[in-house]
Amino acid sequence: MGSVLMVLRRLLIVDDEPLIRETLAEYLGHEGFAVTACATGEEALARAGEQHFEVVLCDVQLPDLNGLELLDRLLKISPDSCVLLITAYATVENAIQAFQRGAQDYLMKPLLLDEVAGKVRRLLAARDLALENQWLRRELNRSRDEERIVGTSPAMRQVFEVVRRVAPTRSTVLLTGESGTGKELIARAIHRGGADGERRFLPINCAAIPHDLLENQLFGHRKGAFTGADRDTDGMFVHAGRGTVFLDEVAEMSSATQAKLLRAIEQKEVLPVGANEPVLVEARVLAASNKDLGAEVEAGRFREDLYYRLNVVAIRLPPLRERREDIPDLVEYLLDRHARTLGKPIHGVTHEAMQRLRAGRWKGNVRELDNVLQRAVILGDGPLVTVADLPADLAIVEDDPSLVDDLEEAVRRFERLHIERVLAQTPDKKTAAQRLGIALSSLYRKMTDLHISAAASVRGDTPEG
């Protein structure tokens, strides 16, 4: 099975003292960074020309270049890299000069490794926020209002980060997740973030079109290919040009159409129905499914070679129950949209109604939440949506922390839900424990105390020691 793209943060260390260079590289490598180290400024510039580094730690005194000179040349090659200058002495004048020329911070020798790691993480956090503000607002929310993507939870920030990285490429992307999680919105965001984002974005639901018509819709046909084919017709792959073809519910595609799709991706050509010669195509392919395609492959219902072609980069869209912290923002956005469309003077929801919305099971995810709020606007008199405006049969999670006043019980419920969510997102309990910041043995104890099923993670591990 494919996995979600995991991106290591790349650091470049430039220091001519072997002990400092090797110690920093080893320490930051253990801290989870992808580290490249070099001893000279010219070597650093060469490395920066080959690949992008998010943070550069650079000694001011180098055998071939002054640190400030290297800073100037480096930022011309990679203007969005964060630079930390390392110096044995610092003055106000030197610091001001460094900041004016583009450095973000400096480190004083002797170096404290914890301080180095802390400054690197703060720079990366600030950089991520700046990029999110620049890119997400421009690319995710710049077009029609109904295509706006709402979410600031850690789960959605991770999705946005992978989208930001993969969008400028023309890589095939597989979007997975339950129905109603926003797979088409993310596909549109990937399309808009690419160099050909102004070209056509052509979505097609493979489950909504009969198998015998889907092939014709995608690849076109030639005059006389079948009764009623009175002229040549281009399919979506040709019509998209250098734009994007988005294949929703791709698991519903027949085996014959799967074979043609594989050729379109591998050879960049399609064979229209009734044609003798293939036609070259340039379209980028994005695909989505609410099924586990790996399981579909094992069951013989989906081609394994096509699965690997589609699954170059996989992005899992989290269900709404895994990002409940986004519900208030979603409610505000969706409610405002429906109130404006229907011309109703509704400006928000009561505290009790919001508690109920946050506690919902939301099997239909954002789509279900949207329908509930649209109903509330239609039936409500305003100015606030109340519990009475919500469906009486709205399913809720009984152990939601927001449903109890007792602090100890609320904390216990939150801890259980949080651990279950992390277990569901990770491949094993060891990884889950690392994400939670606790020992594996502690995780097992909490699972026992909170009555969390051992089936909460994909595969079981034995507790340590």
Tab-separated table of C-alpha atoms in Angstrom:
chain	number	residue	atom	x	y	z
A	1	MET	CA	0.000	0.000	0.000
A	2	GLY	CA	1.134	3.547	-0.678
A	3	SER	CA	1.829	5.979	2.072
A	4	VAL	CA	1.289	9.684	2.546
A	5	LEU	CA	4.281	11.693	1.426
A	6	MET	CA	6.484	12.376	4.412
A	7	VAL	CA	8.794	15.347	3.924
A	8	LEU	CA	11.924	15.795	6.068
A	9	ARG	CA	12.980	19.354	6.749
A	10	ARG	CA	16.295	19.967	4.993
A	11	LEU	CA	19.122	21.789	6.763
A	12	LEU	CA	22.498	22.899	5.418
A	13	ILE	CA	25.414	23.336	7.846
A	14	VAL	CA	28.419	25.385	6.688
A	15	ASP	CA	31.396	25.406	9.080
A	16	ASP	CA	35.085	24.758	8.461
A	17	GLU	CA	35.661	23.359	11.961
A	18	PRO	CA	35.149	19.573	11.643
A	19	LEU	CA	34.148	19.074	15.283
A	20	ILE	CA	31.397	21.728	15.188
A	21	ARG	CA	30.227	20.656	11.736
A	22	GLU	CA	30.038	16.959	12.535
A	23	THR	CA	28.512	17.467	15.993
A	24	LEU	CA	25.758	19.710	14.632
A	25	ALA	CA	25.057	17.324	11.756
A	26	GLU	CA	24.812	14.306	14.039
A	27	TYR	CA	22.681	16.069	16.647
A	28	LEU	CA	20.221	17.637	14.196
A	29	GLY	CA	20.034	14.369	12.290
A	30	HIS	CA	18.921	12.635	15.488
A	31	GLU	CA	16.371	15.434	15.946
A	32	GLY	CA	14.657	14.349	12.729
A	33	PHE	CA	16.130	16.709	10.136
A	34	ALA	CA	17.697	15.826	6.781
A	35	VAL	CA	21.159	17.368	7.192
A	36	THR	CA	23.822	18.227	4.625
A	37	ALA	CA	27.154	19.545	5.912
A	38	CYS	CA	30.028	21.243	4.102
A	39	ALA	CA	33.209	23.113	5.010
A	40	THR	CA	33.370	25.984	2.504
A	41	GLY	CA	31.143	28.692	1.134
A	42	GLU	CA	31.608	27.626	-2.484
A	43	GLU	CA	30.602	24.063	-1.648
A	44	ALA	CA	27.539	25.420	0.172
A	45	LEU	CA	26.503	27.437	-2.878
A	46	ALA	CA	26.924	24.373	-5.083
A	47	ARG	CA	24.734	22.285	-2.754
A	48	ALA	CA	22.100	25.039	-2.579
A	49	GLY	CA	21.984	25.046	-6.366
A	50	GLU	CA	21.291	21.309	-6.409
A	51	GLN	CA	18.526	21.153	-3.818
A	52	HIS	CA	16.466	23.431	-1.612
A	53	PHE	CA	17.325	23.883	2.083
A	54	GLU	CA	14.774	25.361	4.453
A	55	VAL	CA	17.366	26.436	7.034
A	56	VAL	CA	21.088	27.195	6.561
A	57	LEU	CA	23.412	27.368	9.591
A	58	CYS	CA	26.483	29.262	8.438
A	59	ASP	CA	29.709	30.230	10.202
A	60	VAL	CA	30.662	33.873	9.649
A	61	GLN	CA	34.373	33.036	9.320
A	62	LEU	CA	34.979	30.626	6.423
A	63	PRO	CA	38.264	29.905	4.596
A	64	ASP	CA	37.002	31.133	1.208
A	65	LEU	CA	34.022	33.459	1.777
A	66	ASN	CA	32.897	35.889	4.441
A	67	GLY	CA	29.636	34.747	6.027
A	68	LEU	CA	27.812	37.902	4.935
A	69	GLU	CA	29.065	37.482	1.362
A	70	LEU	CA	27.852	33.886	1.396
A	71	LEU	CA	24.515	35.108	2.782
A	72	ASP	CA	24.073	37.499	-0.160
A	73	ARG	CA	24.879	34.870	-2.785
A	74	LEU	CA	22.903	32.119	-1.075
A	75	LEU	CA	19.707	34.168	-0.908
A	76	LYS	CA	19.967	34.878	-4.638
A	77	ILE	CA	19.945	31.121	-5.255
A	78	SER	CA	17.348	30.273	-2.604
A	79	PRO	CA	15.518	33.429	-1.451
A	80	ASP	CA	13.105	31.611	0.868
A	81	SER	CA	15.798	29.793	2.881
A	82	CYS	CA	16.147	30.846	6.534
A	83	VAL	CA	19.749	31.660	7.496
A	84	LEU	CA	21.244	31.332	10.992
A	85	LEU	CA	24.714	32.869	11.245
A	86	ILE	CA	27.225	31.319	13.660
A	87	THR	CA	29.803	33.651	15.182
A	88	ALA	CA	32.376	33.624	17.961
A	89	TYR	CA	31.521	37.213	18.830
A	90	ALA	CA	28.550	39.467	18.175
A	91	THR	CA	28.050	43.197	18.216
A	92	VAL	CA	24.926	45.236	17.676
A	93	GLU	CA	26.368	46.557	14.410
A	94	ASN	CA	27.145	43.066	13.096
A	95	ALA	CA	23.703	41.791	14.066
A	96	ILE	CA	21.927	44.719	12.393
A	97	GLN	CA	23.997	44.277	9.248
A	98	ALA	CA	23.221	40.541	9.135
A	99	PHE	CA	19.471	41.095	9.587
A	100	GLN	CA	19.425	43.832	6.966
A	101	ARG	CA	21.022	41.486	4.456
A	102	GLY	CA	18.493	38.709	5.058
A	103	ALA	CA	19.628	36.604	8.038
A	104	GLN	CA	16.869	35.542	10.432
A	105	ASP	CA	18.953	34.960	13.565
A	106	TYR	CA	22.462	34.254	14.838
A	107	LEU	CA	24.133	31.789	17.212
A	108	MET	CA	27.027	32.526	19.558
A	109	LYS	CA	29.921	30.111	20.101
A	110	PRO	CA	30.277	27.960	22.094
A	111	LEU	CA	27.077	26.444	20.743
A	112	LEU	CA	24.404	24.938	22.993
A	113	LEU	CA	22.777	22.129	21.042
A	114	ASP	CA	19.338	22.582	22.637
A	115	GLU	CA	19.448	26.277	21.731
A	116	VAL	CA	20.378	25.421	18.137
A	117	ALA	CA	17.482	22.969	17.785
A	118	GLY	CA	15.076	25.427	19.411
A	119	LYS	CA	16.027	28.264	17.067
A	120	VAL	CA	15.785	26.002	14.020
A	121	ARG	CA	12.291	24.858	15.019
A	122	ARG	CA	11.137	28.428	15.702
A	123	LEU	CA	12.403	29.535	12.303
A	124	LEU	CA	10.643	26.642	10.584
A	125	ALA	CA	7.400	27.377	12.442
A	126	ALA	CA	7.551	31.047	11.427
A	127	ARG	CA	8.415	30.078	7.850
A	128	ASP	CA	5.505	27.610	7.677
A	129	LEU	CA	3.090	30.234	8.921
A	130	ALA	CA	4.328	32.810	6.425
A	131	LEU	CA	4.114	30.364	3.538
A	132	GLU	CA	0.646	29.274	4.600
A	133	ASN	CA	-0.522	32.877	4.722
A	134	GLN	CA	0.961	33.603	1.293
A	135	TRP	CA	0.071	30.407	-0.501
A	136	LEU	CA	-3.148	29.159	1.048
A	137	ARG	CA	-4.875	32.511	0.899
A	138	ARG	CA	-3.802	33.011	-2.685
A	139	GLU	CA	-4.215	29.520	-4.086
A	140	LEU	CA	-6.831	27.834	-1.901
A	141	ASN	CA	-9.201	30.739	-1.427
A	142	ARG	CA	-8.645	33.052	-4.371
A	143	SER	CA	-11.324	31.631	-6.669
A	144	ARG	CA	-15.026	31.098	-6.166
A	145	ASP	CA	-16.167	31.372	-2.562
A	146	GLU	CA	-17.652	27.881	-2.584
A	147	GLU	CA	-14.182	26.439	-3.278
A	148	ARG	CA	-12.698	27.826	-0.095
A	149	ILE	CA	-11.001	25.277	2.170
A	150	VAL	CA	-11.515	25.867	5.884
A	151	GLY	CA	-9.268	24.335	8.511
A	152	THR	CA	-6.404	25.221	10.839
A	153	SER	CA	-6.181	21.926	12.750
A	154	PRO	CA	-2.849	20.026	12.760
A	155	ALA	CA	-4.386	17.372	10.506
A	156	MET	CA	-5.380	19.932	7.877
A	157	ARG	CA	-2.114	21.881	8.178
A	158	GLN	CA	-0.304	18.650	7.305
A	159	VAL	CA	-2.547	18.232	4.252
A	160	PHE	CA	-1.907	21.841	3.186
A	161	GLU	CA	1.848	21.375	3.532
A	162	VAL	CA	1.889	18.327	1.226
A	163	VAL	CA	-0.416	20.148	-1.218
A	164	ARG	CA	1.949	23.134	-1.238
A	165	ARG	CA	4.906	20.919	-2.049
A	166	VAL	CA	3.318	18.714	-4.698
A	167	ALA	CA	1.230	21.362	-6.499
A	168	PRO	CA	4.103	22.973	-8.499
A	169	THR	CA	5.104	19.562	-9.876
A	170	ARG	CA	3.085	17.629	-12.431
A	171	SER	CA	3.129	14.497	-10.322
A	172	THR	CA	0.144	12.176	-10.185
A	173	VAL	CA	-1.602	12.447	-6.800
A	174	LEU	CA	-4.003	10.019	-5.130
A	175	LEU	CA	-6.474	11.566	-2.681
A	176	THR	CA	-8.063	9.208	-0.201
A	177	GLY	CA	-10.633	9.702	2.504
A	178	GLU	CA	-14.274	9.213	3.366
A	179	SER	CA	-17.055	10.782	1.323
A	180	GLY	CA	-17.569	14.444	2.115
A	181	THR	CA	-14.035	15.212	3.306
A	182	GLY	CA	-13.257	17.615	0.444
A	183	LYS	CA	-11.174	15.569	-1.978
A	184	GLU	CA	-12.260	17.570	-5.026
A	185	LEU	CA	-11.526	20.867	-3.249
A	186	ILE	CA	-7.998	19.683	-2.519
A	187	ALA	CA	-7.618	18.472	-6.115
A	188	ARG	CA	-8.614	21.950	-7.341
A	189	ALA	CA	-6.100	23.499	-4.952
A	190	ILE	CA	-3.333	21.255	-6.315
A	191	HIS	CA	-4.300	22.215	-9.859
A	192	ARG	CA	-4.380	25.954	-9.112
A	193	GLY	CA	-1.023	25.785	-7.350
A	194	GLY	CA	0.755	24.427	-10.422
A	195	ALA	CA	2.393	26.254	-13.303
A	196	ASP	CA	-0.647	25.396	-15.449
A	197	GLY	CA	-3.188	26.400	-12.823
A	198	GLU	CA	-5.009	28.750	-15.211
A	199	ARG	CA	-5.704	25.929	-17.650
A	200	ARG	CA	-8.691	23.576	-17.575
A	201	PHE	CA	-9.606	21.500	-14.528
A	202	LEU	CA	-11.922	18.712	-15.691
A	203	PRO	CA	-13.489	16.559	-12.951
A	204	ILE	CA	-15.349	13.333	-13.672
A	205	ASN	CA	-17.077	10.950	-11.267
A	206	CYS	CA	-16.245	7.453	-12.478
A	207	ALA	CA	-19.093	5.970	-10.421
A	208	ALA	CA	-21.739	8.203	-12.024
A	209	ILE	CA	-21.142	7.178	-15.651
A	210	PRO	CA	-21.857	3.705	-17.098
A	211	HIS	CA	-18.691	1.778	-17.903
A	212	ASP	CA	-19.330	1.718	-21.654
A	213	LEU	CA	-19.691	5.510	-21.739
A	214	LEU	CA	-16.840	6.388	-19.363
A	215	GLU	CA	-14.132	5.272	-21.793
A	216	ASN	CA	-15.651	7.423	-24.537
A	217	GLN	CA	-15.929	10.387	-22.130
A	218	LEU	CA	-12.269	10.131	-21.145
A	219	PHE	CA	-10.584	9.181	-24.418
A	220	GLY	CA	-13.014	10.285	-27.156
A	221	HIS	CA	-14.089	8.477	-30.324
A	222	ARG	CA	-13.752	8.570	-34.083
A	223	LYS	CA	-16.545	9.104	-36.585
A	224	GLY	CA	-18.365	5.840	-37.295
A	225	ALA	CA	-17.031	4.093	-34.173
A	226	PHE	CA	-20.614	3.295	-33.121
A	227	THR	CA	-24.175	4.175	-34.030
A	228	GLY	CA	-24.661	7.911	-33.702
A	229	ALA	CA	-20.937	8.751	-33.877
A	230	ASP	CA	-21.330	11.182	-36.768
A	231	ARG	CA	-18.104	13.102	-36.087
A	232	ASP	CA	-14.770	12.855	-34.276
A	233	THR	CA	-14.995	13.810	-30.614
A	234	ASP	CA	-12.098	14.583	-28.290
A	235	GLY	CA	-12.171	13.052	-24.844
A	236	MET	CA	-11.359	14.827	-21.588
A	237	PHE	CA	-7.659	13.970	-21.765
A	238	VAL	CA	-7.297	15.802	-25.059
A	239	HIS	CA	-9.690	18.606	-24.121
A	240	ALA	CA	-7.748	19.323	-20.877
A	241	GLY	CA	-4.576	20.202	-22.800
A	242	ARG	CA	-1.899	20.847	-20.167
A	243	GLY	CA	-4.580	21.208	-17.522
A	244	THR	CA	-5.806	18.576	-15.078
A	245	VAL	CA	-8.130	15.587	-15.319
A	246	PHE	CA	-9.556	14.699	-11.896
A	247	LEU	CA	-10.839	11.118	-11.643
A	248	ASP	CA	-13.151	10.877	-8.641
A	249	GLU	CA	-14.130	7.416	-7.356
A	250	VAL	CA	-11.473	5.900	-9.602
A	251	ALA	CA	-11.985	2.472	-7.961
A	252	GLU	CA	-15.285	2.153	-9.863
A	253	MET	CA	-13.512	2.127	-13.233
A	254	SER	CA	-13.757	-1.082	-15.295
A	255	SER	CA	-10.630	-3.169	-15.890
A	256	ALA	CA	-10.602	-2.280	-19.610
A	257	THR	CA	-10.752	1.451	-18.875
A	258	GLN	CA	-8.087	1.010	-16.191
A	259	ALA	CA	-5.752	-0.420	-18.850
A	260	LYS	CA	-6.317	2.605	-21.102
A	261	LEU	CA	-5.798	4.986	-18.184
A	262	LEU	CA	-2.498	3.286	-17.362
A	263	ARG	CA	-1.313	3.899	-20.925
A	264	ALA	CA	-2.412	7.530	-20.741
A	265	ILE	CA	-0.276	8.029	-17.637
A	266	GLU	CA	2.753	5.973	-18.711
A	267	GLN	CA	2.953	6.756	-22.432
A	268	LYS	CA	1.119	10.103	-22.461
A	269	GLU	CA	-1.158	8.869	-25.227
A	270	VAL	CA	-4.756	7.694	-25.565
A	271	LEU	CA	-6.540	5.587	-28.172
A	272	PRO	CA	-9.981	7.035	-28.965
A	273	VAL	CA	-12.780	4.507	-29.537
A	274	GLY	CA	-12.632	3.405	-33.183
A	275	ALA	CA	-9.188	4.943	-33.802
A	276	ASN	CA	-6.193	3.154	-35.320
A	277	GLU	CA	-3.546	5.610	-34.127
A	278	PRO	CA	-3.002	6.911	-30.574
A	279	VAL	CA	-3.246	10.599	-29.723
A	280	LEU	CA	-0.614	12.318	-27.561
A	281	VAL	CA	-1.918	13.999	-24.391
A	282	GLU	CA	-0.348	16.295	-21.772
A	283	ALA	CA	-2.953	16.410	-18.987
A	284	ARG	CA	-1.974	15.967	-15.357
A	285	VAL	CA	-3.894	13.203	-13.585
A	286	LEU	CA	-5.308	13.508	-10.078
A	287	ALA	CA	-7.399	10.675	-8.681
A	288	ALA	CA	-9.544	10.116	-5.625
A	289	SER	CA	-11.260	7.236	-3.885
A	290	ASN	CA	-13.111	6.582	-0.655
A	291	LYS	CA	-12.056	2.946	-0.901
A	292	ASP	CA	-8.776	1.366	0.152
A	293	LEU	CA	-7.182	0.865	-3.261
A	294	GLY	CA	-4.527	-1.397	-1.776
A	295	ALA	CA	-7.285	-3.746	-0.603
A	296	GLU	CA	-8.994	-3.448	-4.005
A	297	VAL	CA	-5.727	-4.560	-5.640
A	298	GLU	CA	-5.458	-7.574	-3.318
A	299	ALA	CA	-9.060	-8.484	-4.102
A	300	GLY	CA	-8.311	-8.368	-7.838
A	301	ARG	CA	-10.685	-5.488	-8.544
A	302	PHE	CA	-8.027	-2.881	-9.350
A	303	ARG	CA	-4.867	-3.144	-11.422
A	304	GLU	CA	-1.728	-3.182	-9.313
A	305	ASP	CA	0.379	-1.383	-11.945
A	306	LEU	CA	-2.212	1.398	-12.237
A	307	TYR	CA	-2.392	1.702	-8.455
A	308	TYR	CA	1.339	2.392	-8.234
A	309	ARG	CA	1.133	4.913	-11.083
A	310	LEU	CA	-1.672	6.801	-9.348
A	311	ASN	CA	-0.133	6.524	-5.895
A	312	VAL	CA	3.055	8.514	-6.577
A	313	VAL	CA	1.981	10.930	-3.834
A	314	ALA	CA	-0.900	10.009	-1.532
A	315	ILE	CA	-2.831	12.537	0.529
A	316	ARG	CA	-5.308	11.298	3.114
A	317	LEU	CA	-8.123	13.717	3.899
A	318	PRO	CA	-9.004	13.354	7.601
A	319	PRO	CA	-12.661	12.794	8.521
A	320	LEU	CA	-14.351	15.619	10.407
A	321	ARG	CA	-14.323	13.648	13.663
A	322	GLU	CA	-10.492	13.756	13.564
A	323	ARG	CA	-10.429	17.549	13.297
A	324	ARG	CA	-13.265	18.723	15.522
A	325	GLU	CA	-11.344	21.887	16.338
A	326	ASP	CA	-12.178	23.044	12.787
A	327	ILE	CA	-15.952	22.749	13.329
A	328	PRO	CA	-16.515	26.301	14.721
A	329	ASP	CA	-14.722	27.852	11.725
A	330	LEU	CA	-16.596	25.580	9.318
A	331	VAL	CA	-19.907	26.450	10.963
A	332	GLU	CA	-19.208	30.177	10.697
A	333	TYR	CA	-18.200	29.931	7.041
A	334	LEU	CA	-21.004	27.597	5.907
A	335	LEU	CA	-23.677	29.404	7.909
A	336	ASP	CA	-22.680	32.753	6.435
A	337	ARG	CA	-22.748	31.329	2.922
A	338	HIS	CA	-26.240	29.821	3.315
A	339	ALA	CA	-27.621	32.906	5.068
A	340	ARG	CA	-26.447	35.137	2.210
A	341	THR	CA	-27.745	32.733	-0.466
A	342	LEU	CA	-31.175	32.371	1.177
A	343	GLY	CA	-31.416	35.968	2.343
A	344	LYS	CA	-31.996	35.021	5.992
A	345	PRO	CA	-30.885	37.264	8.918
A	346	ILE	CA	-28.947	34.509	10.697
A	347	HIS	CA	-25.595	35.517	12.161
A	348	GLY	CA	-24.403	32.586	14.272
A	349	VAL	CA	-25.319	29.689	16.561
A	350	THR	CA	-26.070	29.474	20.263
A	351	HIS	CA	-23.532	27.950	22.631
A	352	GLU	CA	-25.732	24.877	23.135
A	353	ALA	CA	-26.134	24.396	19.380
A	354	MET	CA	-22.380	24.679	18.838
A	355	GLN	CA	-21.763	22.070	21.556
A	356	ARG	CA	-24.107	19.709	19.783
A	357	LEU	CA	-22.484	20.362	16.408
A	358	ARG	CA	-19.021	19.748	17.850
A	359	ALA	CA	-20.224	16.464	19.355
A	360	GLY	CA	-21.716	15.164	16.105
A	361	ARG	CA	-20.569	11.853	14.641
A	362	TRP	CA	-20.536	13.332	11.128
A	363	LYS	CA	-20.377	10.127	9.128
A	364	GLY	CA	-20.961	12.293	6.058
A	365	ASN	CA	-18.208	14.691	7.164
A	366	VAL	CA	-18.223	18.314	5.939
A	367	ARG	CA	-20.939	17.546	3.377
A	368	GLU	CA	-23.253	16.349	6.152
A	369	LEU	CA	-22.438	19.380	8.316
A	370	ASP	CA	-23.183	21.626	5.343
A	371	ASN	CA	-26.593	19.992	4.826
A	372	VAL	CA	-27.479	20.340	8.522
A	373	LEU	CA	-26.624	24.034	8.513
A	374	GLN	CA	-28.511	24.672	5.279
A	375	ARG	CA	-31.591	23.041	6.840
A	376	ALA	CA	-31.143	25.155	9.982
A	377	VAL	CA	-31.036	28.368	7.934
A	378	ILE	CA	-34.138	27.371	5.961
A	379	LEU	CA	-36.175	26.484	9.070
A	380	GLY	CA	-34.735	28.966	11.568
A	381	ASP	CA	-35.979	32.485	12.238
A	382	GLY	CA	-32.660	33.823	13.566
A	383	PRO	CA	-30.691	35.676	14.513
A	384	LEU	CA	-29.002	32.561	15.989
A	385	VAL	CA	-29.355	28.885	15.133
A	386	THR	CA	-30.609	27.019	18.202
A	387	VAL	CA	-30.681	23.335	19.124
A	388	ALA	CA	-34.334	23.301	18.019
A	389	ASP	CA	-33.201	24.198	14.468
A	390	LEU	CA	-30.947	21.130	14.276
A	391	PRO	CA	-32.224	17.679	13.252
A	392	ALA	CA	-33.653	15.788	16.228
A	393	ASP	CA	-31.888	12.622	15.048
A	394	LEU	CA	-28.451	14.259	14.753
A	395	ALA	CA	-26.083	11.531	15.947
A	396	ILE	CA	-23.586	12.609	18.601
A	397	VAL	CA	-20.534	11.043	20.212
A	398	GLU	CA	-21.718	10.252	23.721
A	399	ASP	CA	-18.272	10.513	25.321
A	400	ASP	CA	-17.479	13.935	23.821
A	401	PRO	CA	-15.689	16.122	26.442
A	402	SER	CA	-17.902	19.115	25.682
A	403	LEU	CA	-20.985	17.276	26.951
A	404	VAL	CA	-19.883	17.147	30.600
A	405	ASP	CA	-19.093	19.871	33.139
A	406	ASP	CA	-16.915	17.794	35.464
A	407	LEU	CA	-13.310	18.718	34.626
A	408	GLU	CA	-11.774	15.350	35.504
A	409	GLU	CA	-14.268	13.434	33.364
A	410	ALA	CA	-13.894	15.907	30.482
A	411	VAL	CA	-10.094	15.500	30.554
A	412	ARG	CA	-10.480	11.711	30.602
A	413	ARG	CA	-12.814	11.807	27.598
A	414	PHE	CA	-10.524	14.139	25.677
A	415	GLU	CA	-7.491	11.956	26.399
A	416	ARG	CA	-9.319	8.876	25.151
A	417	LEU	CA	-10.505	10.572	21.948
A	418	HIS	CA	-7.075	12.083	21.323
A	419	ILE	CA	-5.237	8.780	21.732
A	420	GLU	CA	-7.769	6.974	19.513
A	421	ARG	CA	-7.323	9.616	16.817
A	422	VAL	CA	-3.509	9.352	16.865
A	423	LEU	CA	-3.695	5.536	16.821
A	424	ALA	CA	-5.975	5.696	13.785
A	425	GLN	CA	-3.515	7.959	11.954
A	426	THR	CA	-0.327	5.991	12.622
A	427	PRO	CA	0.872	2.599	11.312
A	428	ASP	CA	1.816	1.161	14.722
A	429	LYS	CA	1.716	1.884	18.431
A	430	LYS	CA	5.418	2.748	18.639
A	431	THR	CA	4.909	5.606	16.165
A	432	ALA	CA	1.749	6.665	18.006
A	433	ALA	CA	3.662	6.817	21.297
A	434	GLN	CA	6.343	8.976	19.679
A	435	ARG	CA	3.706	11.381	18.353
A	436	LEU	CA	2.064	11.524	21.774
A	437	GLY	CA	5.410	12.160	23.448
A	438	ILE	CA	5.140	9.201	25.823
A	439	ALA	CA	6.856	5.833	26.226
A	440	LEU	CA	5.315	2.825	24.498
A	441	SER	CA	4.702	1.166	27.878
A	442	SER	CA	2.860	4.309	29.042
A	443	LEU	CA	0.670	4.167	25.939
A	444	TYR	CA	-0.312	0.582	26.737
A	445	ARG	CA	-1.171	1.551	30.312
A	446	LYS	CA	-3.347	4.440	29.122
A	447	MET	CA	-5.087	2.182	26.611
A	448	THR	CA	-5.923	-0.199	29.434
A	449	ASP	CA	-7.053	2.554	31.838
A	450	LEU	CA	-9.184	4.284	29.200
A	451	HIS	CA	-10.579	1.033	27.747
A	452	ILE	CA	-9.174	1.686	24.276
A	453	SER	CA	-9.367	-1.331	22.013
A	454	ALA	CA	-6.093	-2.861	20.859
A	455	ALA	CA	-7.578	-2.771	17.357
A	456	ALA	CA	-7.254	1.011	17.363
A	457	SER	CA	-3.958	0.748	15.468
A	458	VAL	CA	-3.137	-1.072	12.275
A	459	ARG	CA	-0.830	-3.661	13.743
A	460	GLY	CA	-0.101	-4.604	17.327
A	461	ASP	CA	3.289	-4.273	18.980
A	462	THR	CA	4.493	-5.639	22.241
A	463	PRO	CA	5.134	-3.128	25.007
A	464	GLU	CA	8.710	-2.269	25.772
A	465	GLY	CA	10.526	-3.871	28.640
